[in-house]
Coordinates of C-alpha atoms and ligand atoms in Angstrom, one line a residue:
M27 CA 195.7 -49.0 145.6
T28 CA 192.7 -47.2 144.9
L29 CA 190.7 -44.5 146.6
A30 CA 187.1 -43.4 146.4
V31 CA 186.6 -39.7 146.1
R32 CA 183.7 -37.4 145.7
V33 CA 183.6 -34.8 143.2
A34 CA 183.3 -31.6 145.9
N35 CA 183.8 -28.6 143.4
I36 CA 184.0 -27.9 139.8
R37 CA 185.2 -24.8 138.2
D38 CA 185.7 -23.4 134.6
E39 CA 189.3 -22.3 134.8
A40 CA 189.9 -21.5 130.8
L41 CA 188.0 -22.0 127.4
D42 CA 187.4 -26.0 127.5
I43 CA 189.2 -26.5 130.8
K44 CA 187.8 -27.4 134.0
S45 CA 189.3 -28.3 137.3
F46 CA 187.8 -30.6 140.0
E47 CA 188.5 -30.8 143.7
L48 CA 188.4 -34.4 144.9
V49 CA 187.6 -35.2 148.4
S50 CA 187.6 -38.5 150.2
A51 CA 184.2 -40.2 149.6
Q52 CA 184.4 -41.5 153.2
G53 CA 185.3 -38.0 154.8
N54 CA 189.3 -39.5 155.6
T55 CA 192.4 -37.5 154.7
L56 CA 194.0 -38.4 151.5
P57 CA 197.6 -39.7 151.1
A58 CA 200.0 -36.6 151.0
Y59 CA 201.7 -36.5 147.7
S60 CA 204.6 -34.2 146.3
A61 CA 205.0 -31.7 143.6
G62 CA 204.7 -33.2 140.2
S63 CA 202.7 -36.0 141.3
H64 CA 199.7 -37.4 139.1
V65 CA 196.6 -39.9 139.8
A66 CA 195.0 -42.2 137.5
V67 CA 191.2 -41.5 137.4
H68 CA 189.2 -44.7 136.5
L69 CA 186.2 -43.7 134.5
N70 CA 183.4 -45.7 133.0
Q71 CA 183.8 -48.3 130.4
G72 CA 187.5 -49.1 131.5
L73 CA 188.8 -46.0 130.7
T74 CA 191.8 -44.7 132.9
R75 CA 193.4 -41.3 132.5
Q76 CA 196.2 -39.7 134.5
Y77 CA 195.9 -36.3 135.8
S78 CA 198.4 -34.1 137.3
L79 CA 197.8 -32.8 140.9
C80 CA 197.9 -29.0 140.9
G81 CA 196.8 -28.1 144.6
A82 CA 199.3 -27.4 147.1
P83 CA 201.4 -30.4 147.8
G84 CA 201.2 -31.7 151.4
A85 CA 197.3 -30.5 151.2
S86 CA 195.5 -33.7 152.4
D87 CA 191.9 -32.8 152.4
R88 CA 191.4 -32.5 148.6
Y89 CA 192.9 -33.1 145.2
L90 CA 192.7 -30.4 142.4
I91 CA 193.1 -31.8 138.7
A92 CA 192.5 -29.9 135.6
V93 CA 191.2 -31.5 132.4
K94 CA 190.9 -29.9 129.0
R95 CA 188.1 -31.2 126.8
E96 CA 189.9 -32.7 123.4
P97 CA 188.0 -32.8 120.2
N98 CA 189.8 -35.8 119.4
S99 CA 190.1 -37.5 122.8
R100 CA 189.4 -41.3 123.1
G101 CA 186.6 -40.5 125.8
G102 CA 188.7 -39.7 128.8
S103 CA 188.3 -35.8 128.7
A104 CA 184.6 -35.8 127.5
A105 CA 183.7 -38.4 130.5
M106 CA 185.5 -35.8 132.7
H107 CA 183.9 -32.9 131.5
A108 CA 180.3 -34.5 131.7
L109 CA 181.1 -35.2 135.8
K110 CA 178.6 -33.2 138.3
V111 CA 179.5 -32.5 141.7
G112 CA 178.7 -35.3 144.0
D113 CA 179.8 -37.9 141.6
I114 CA 181.8 -40.5 143.1
L115 CA 185.1 -41.6 141.4
T116 CA 187.5 -44.0 142.0
I117 CA 191.4 -43.2 141.4
G118 CA 194.7 -44.5 142.2
T119 CA 197.0 -43.1 144.9
P120 CA 199.4 -40.3 143.6
R121 CA 202.5 -41.3 141.9
N122 CA 205.4 -39.0 140.7
N123 CA 207.1 -39.4 137.4
F124 CA 208.3 -35.8 137.4
P125 CA 209.9 -34.6 141.0
L126 CA 211.5 -31.4 141.6
H127 CA 215.2 -31.8 142.3
A128 CA 216.1 -30.6 145.8
A129 CA 219.6 -29.9 145.3
A130 CA 218.9 -27.6 142.3
S131 CA 219.9 -23.9 142.8
H132 CA 217.1 -22.8 140.5
H133 CA 214.1 -24.1 139.0
L134 CA 212.8 -23.0 135.6
L135 CA 209.4 -24.1 135.0
V136 CA 208.1 -24.0 131.2
A137 CA 204.5 -24.5 130.4
G138 CA 202.5 -24.8 127.5
G139 CA 199.0 -24.4 127.6
I140 CA 197.2 -27.2 129.9
G141 CA 200.8 -28.6 130.7
I142 CA 200.3 -25.6 133.5
T143 CA 199.0 -28.6 135.8
P144 CA 201.9 -30.1 137.1
L145 CA 203.8 -27.1 137.0
L146 CA 201.4 -25.2 139.2
G147 CA 201.8 -27.8 141.9
M148 CA 205.6 -27.3 141.6
A149 CA 205.2 -23.5 141.5
R150 CA 203.3 -23.5 144.8
E151 CA 205.6 -25.8 146.5
L152 CA 208.8 -23.7 145.4
N153 CA 206.8 -20.8 146.4
A154 CA 206.1 -21.8 149.7
T155 CA 209.3 -23.1 150.7
G156 CA 211.2 -19.8 149.4
A157 CA 213.3 -21.7 146.7
S158 CA 214.2 -19.7 143.5
F159 CA 212.1 -20.6 140.4
D160 CA 210.3 -18.9 137.7
L161 CA 207.6 -20.1 135.7
Q162 CA 207.4 -19.4 132.0
Y163 CA 203.9 -20.0 130.8
F164 CA 203.0 -19.8 127.2
T165 CA 199.1 -19.9 126.0
R166 CA 197.2 -18.6 122.9
S167 CA 195.3 -15.9 125.2
I168 CA 194.5 -15.2 128.7
E169 CA 190.9 -17.1 127.8
H170 CA 193.3 -20.2 127.3
A171 CA 195.3 -19.9 130.2
P172 CA 194.0 -22.0 133.1
F173 CA 194.8 -20.7 136.7
H174 CA 195.6 -17.3 135.3
E175 CA 194.1 -15.5 138.0
L176 CA 195.8 -17.3 140.6
L177 CA 199.1 -17.2 138.9
S178 CA 198.5 -13.2 138.8
Q179 CA 198.2 -12.9 142.5
S180 CA 200.9 -11.1 144.3
Q181 CA 202.3 -14.2 145.7
F182 CA 203.8 -14.7 142.6
R183 CA 204.7 -11.4 141.5
G184 CA 208.0 -11.4 139.5
K185 CA 208.1 -15.2 139.3
V186 CA 205.5 -15.9 136.4
K187 CA 205.9 -14.4 132.8
F188 CA 202.7 -15.1 130.6
H189 CA 203.4 -15.2 127.0
Y190 CA 200.2 -14.9 124.6
A191 CA 199.7 -15.8 121.0
L192 CA 203.4 -15.4 120.0
D193 CA 204.2 -16.8 116.7
P194 CA 206.3 -19.8 116.4
E195 CA 209.5 -17.7 115.2
R196 CA 209.0 -15.1 118.2
V197 CA 208.6 -18.0 120.7
R198 CA 211.8 -19.5 119.1
A199 CA 213.9 -16.3 119.6
Y200 CA 212.4 -15.9 123.5
L201 CA 213.2 -19.6 124.0
R202 CA 216.7 -19.0 122.4
R203 CA 217.3 -16.0 124.9
L204 CA 215.9 -17.6 127.8
L205 CA 217.8 -20.8 127.4
W206 CA 221.1 -19.8 126.0
H207 CA 223.0 -20.4 129.5
R208 CA 222.5 -22.9 132.1
P209 CA 222.7 -21.3 135.7
D210 CA 225.1 -23.6 137.8
Q211 CA 222.9 -26.5 139.3
A212 CA 219.5 -25.1 137.6
H213 CA 217.1 -27.6 136.5
L214 CA 214.2 -27.3 133.8
Y215 CA 211.0 -28.6 133.8
L216 CA 208.7 -28.6 130.8
C217 CA 205.1 -29.8 130.3
G218 CA 202.9 -29.1 127.4
P219 CA 202.0 -30.4 124.0
K220 CA 204.6 -32.6 122.3
P221 CA 205.6 -30.2 119.2
F222 CA 206.2 -27.1 122.0
M223 CA 208.1 -29.6 124.2
D224 CA 210.2 -30.6 121.4
L225 CA 210.9 -27.1 120.6
V226 CA 211.9 -26.2 123.9
E227 CA 213.9 -29.3 124.5
A228 CA 215.8 -28.7 121.2
T229 CA 216.5 -25.2 121.9
A230 CA 217.8 -26.2 125.5
A231 CA 220.2 -29.4 124.4
P232 CA 223.0 -27.1 123.5
T233 CA 223.5 -25.8 127.1
W234 CA 221.4 -27.9 129.5
Q235 CA 222.7 -31.1 130.2
P236 CA 219.9 -34.0 129.9
E237 CA 220.0 -34.8 133.5
A238 CA 219.1 -31.1 134.3
V239 CA 216.0 -31.4 132.0
H240 CA 212.8 -33.1 133.3
L241 CA 209.6 -33.6 130.8
E242 CA 206.3 -34.5 131.6
Y243 CA 204.2 -35.6 128.7
F244 CA 200.4 -36.1 128.3
S245 CA 200.6 -38.9 125.7
A246 CA 203.1 -40.3 123.3
D247 CA 203.5 -38.7 120.1
P248 CA 200.4 -39.5 118.2
A249 CA 202.0 -39.8 115.0
S250 CA 204.1 -42.9 116.3
L251 CA 201.1 -44.3 117.9
S252 CA 199.2 -44.5 114.5
E253 CA 201.9 -45.8 112.7
Q254 CA 200.8 -49.5 112.9
G255 CA 204.0 -51.6 111.6
E256 CA 204.1 -55.0 110.9
A257 CA 202.9 -58.2 112.9
F258 CA 205.6 -59.6 115.0
E259 CA 205.9 -62.6 117.4
I260 CA 206.2 -62.2 121.6
V261 CA 207.7 -65.1 123.5
I262 CA 207.1 -65.2 127.0
A263 CA 210.5 -66.3 128.7
S264 CA 209.2 -68.6 132.1
T265 CA 206.7 -70.6 129.9
G266 CA 208.0 -70.6 126.2
A267 CA 204.4 -69.7 125.0
H268 CA 204.4 -67.2 121.7
Y269 CA 202.0 -65.5 120.4
V270 CA 201.6 -63.3 117.1
V271 CA 200.6 -59.4 117.6
P272 CA 199.1 -58.2 114.8
P273 CA 199.5 -54.6 113.3
D274 CA 196.2 -53.5 115.0
K275 CA 196.8 -54.9 118.5
S276 CA 199.2 -54.0 121.4
I277 CA 201.3 -56.6 123.2
A278 CA 199.5 -55.9 126.3
Q279 CA 196.2 -56.8 124.4
V280 CA 197.5 -59.8 122.9
L281 CA 198.9 -61.1 126.2
A282 CA 195.4 -60.2 127.8
E283 CA 193.7 -62.2 125.3
N284 CA 195.8 -65.2 126.1
G285 CA 195.4 -65.2 130.0
T286 CA 198.4 -62.9 130.8
Q287 CA 197.4 -59.8 132.5
V288 CA 200.3 -57.1 132.5
P289 CA 199.4 -54.2 134.8
T290 CA 198.4 -51.1 132.6
S291 CA 197.1 -47.5 133.3
C292 CA 197.4 -44.8 130.9
E293 CA 197.8 -47.3 127.8
Q294 CA 199.5 -44.3 126.2
G295 CA 203.2 -45.0 126.9
V296 CA 203.3 -42.0 129.7
C297 CA 202.9 -43.8 132.9
G298 CA 205.4 -46.6 133.1
T299 CA 203.2 -48.9 134.4
C300 CA 203.4 -51.9 131.9
L301 CA 207.3 -51.7 131.9
T302 CA 208.8 -55.2 131.0
G303 CA 212.2 -56.5 130.8
V304 CA 213.4 -57.6 127.1
L305 CA 215.7 -60.7 127.1
D306 CA 215.8 -61.1 123.3
G307 CA 214.8 -59.2 120.2
E308 CA 214.6 -55.4 119.5
P309 CA 211.9 -53.3 120.6
D310 CA 210.5 -50.5 118.3
H311 CA 209.9 -47.9 121.5
R312 CA 206.7 -45.7 121.0
D313 CA 206.5 -44.2 124.6
V314 CA 207.6 -41.2 126.2
F315 CA 208.5 -43.0 129.3
L316 CA 211.8 -44.1 128.7
T317 CA 214.8 -41.8 128.3
D318 CA 216.5 -41.8 125.0
A319 CA 219.5 -43.9 126.8
E320 CA 217.2 -46.3 128.2
K321 CA 215.4 -46.9 124.8
R322 CA 219.0 -47.3 123.3
S323 CA 219.9 -50.0 125.6
G324 CA 216.7 -51.8 124.5
D325 CA 216.6 -54.1 127.6
R326 CA 212.9 -52.7 128.6
M327 CA 209.8 -51.7 126.9
M328 CA 206.2 -50.5 127.3
L329 CA 203.8 -53.1 126.3
C330 CA 200.8 -50.9 125.8
V331 CA 202.4 -48.8 122.7
S332 CA 205.7 -50.0 121.7
R333 CA 206.2 -53.1 119.4
A334 CA 209.1 -54.8 117.8
R335 CA 211.7 -54.1 114.9
S336 CA 212.8 -57.9 114.9
P337 CA 210.4 -60.7 113.9
R338 CA 210.3 -62.0 117.5
I339 CA 210.7 -60.5 120.9
T340 CA 211.4 -62.3 124.2
L341 CA 209.8 -60.6 127.2
D342 CA 211.0 -61.1 130.9
L343 CA 207.5 -62.4 132.0
Ligands
FES406 FE1 201.2 -46.3 131.2 FE2 201.9 -48.7 129.5 S1 200.2 -48.5 130.7 S2 202.9 -46.8 129.9

């Protein structure tokens, strides 16, 4: 389902980062959402991008998103930064792949840069409900820290710690002290650039069980996405039709060219929309949606980015 929204306000939040308040174009209320949710924003020329909702969860009169203008983006962040107040956009209804775990005794939120966006919604929710939490926020400087002013307000006093311009060795040392012990039933939520998330995840691994660590990625590993690999064959189980996927096309693209539309949204291996069963063959997973265990089981894959290690792969379509 999609919604028509109007850009009601645009604010410079930090260097190259703007926030956008979106209200219903028809003046209706918007669907409620839970902390950690995101929406797909449909931009011109078929571009769709996912952005975390960073307003107070439960608010239904407006959605707040924030977007960093990326010099190497494929057009999404540039299109967002070109928006003007009053522009009308189509967005999807909120979805949540990154929810808070209600039973947690403590929530540790760790943000790197623009990764603050889903964690801000979580911090607001946890603060409003009186739950135990703290937010560790790593950025290059105050000028690079979106929502710094908001998170410096008295309501967040003692719960938010800002870290600026720490060199990698000091970040590592701080994370080792932060994560050396997992308080009973605590959960860790992490969002930021992939190398930062890899570092936090690796530091937490000895003491934080995988089920207590929750990750929200912006995109799959750029290195794995740019690795082209070999051509391979896909087979549609229901019809027996088979097609060759060349090195420069995704499975989803080849299926679409041959009349089979698989639903897609982010096209970056992040959102889970194109998840499809695998009946035979070995996937070459390049997404960040499936867990390592799910990837090892090899019975599902993301058709927008993942490929095949075997010469042929049979899809449950
Ligand atoms: Fe989002 Fe494939 S479309 S993971």
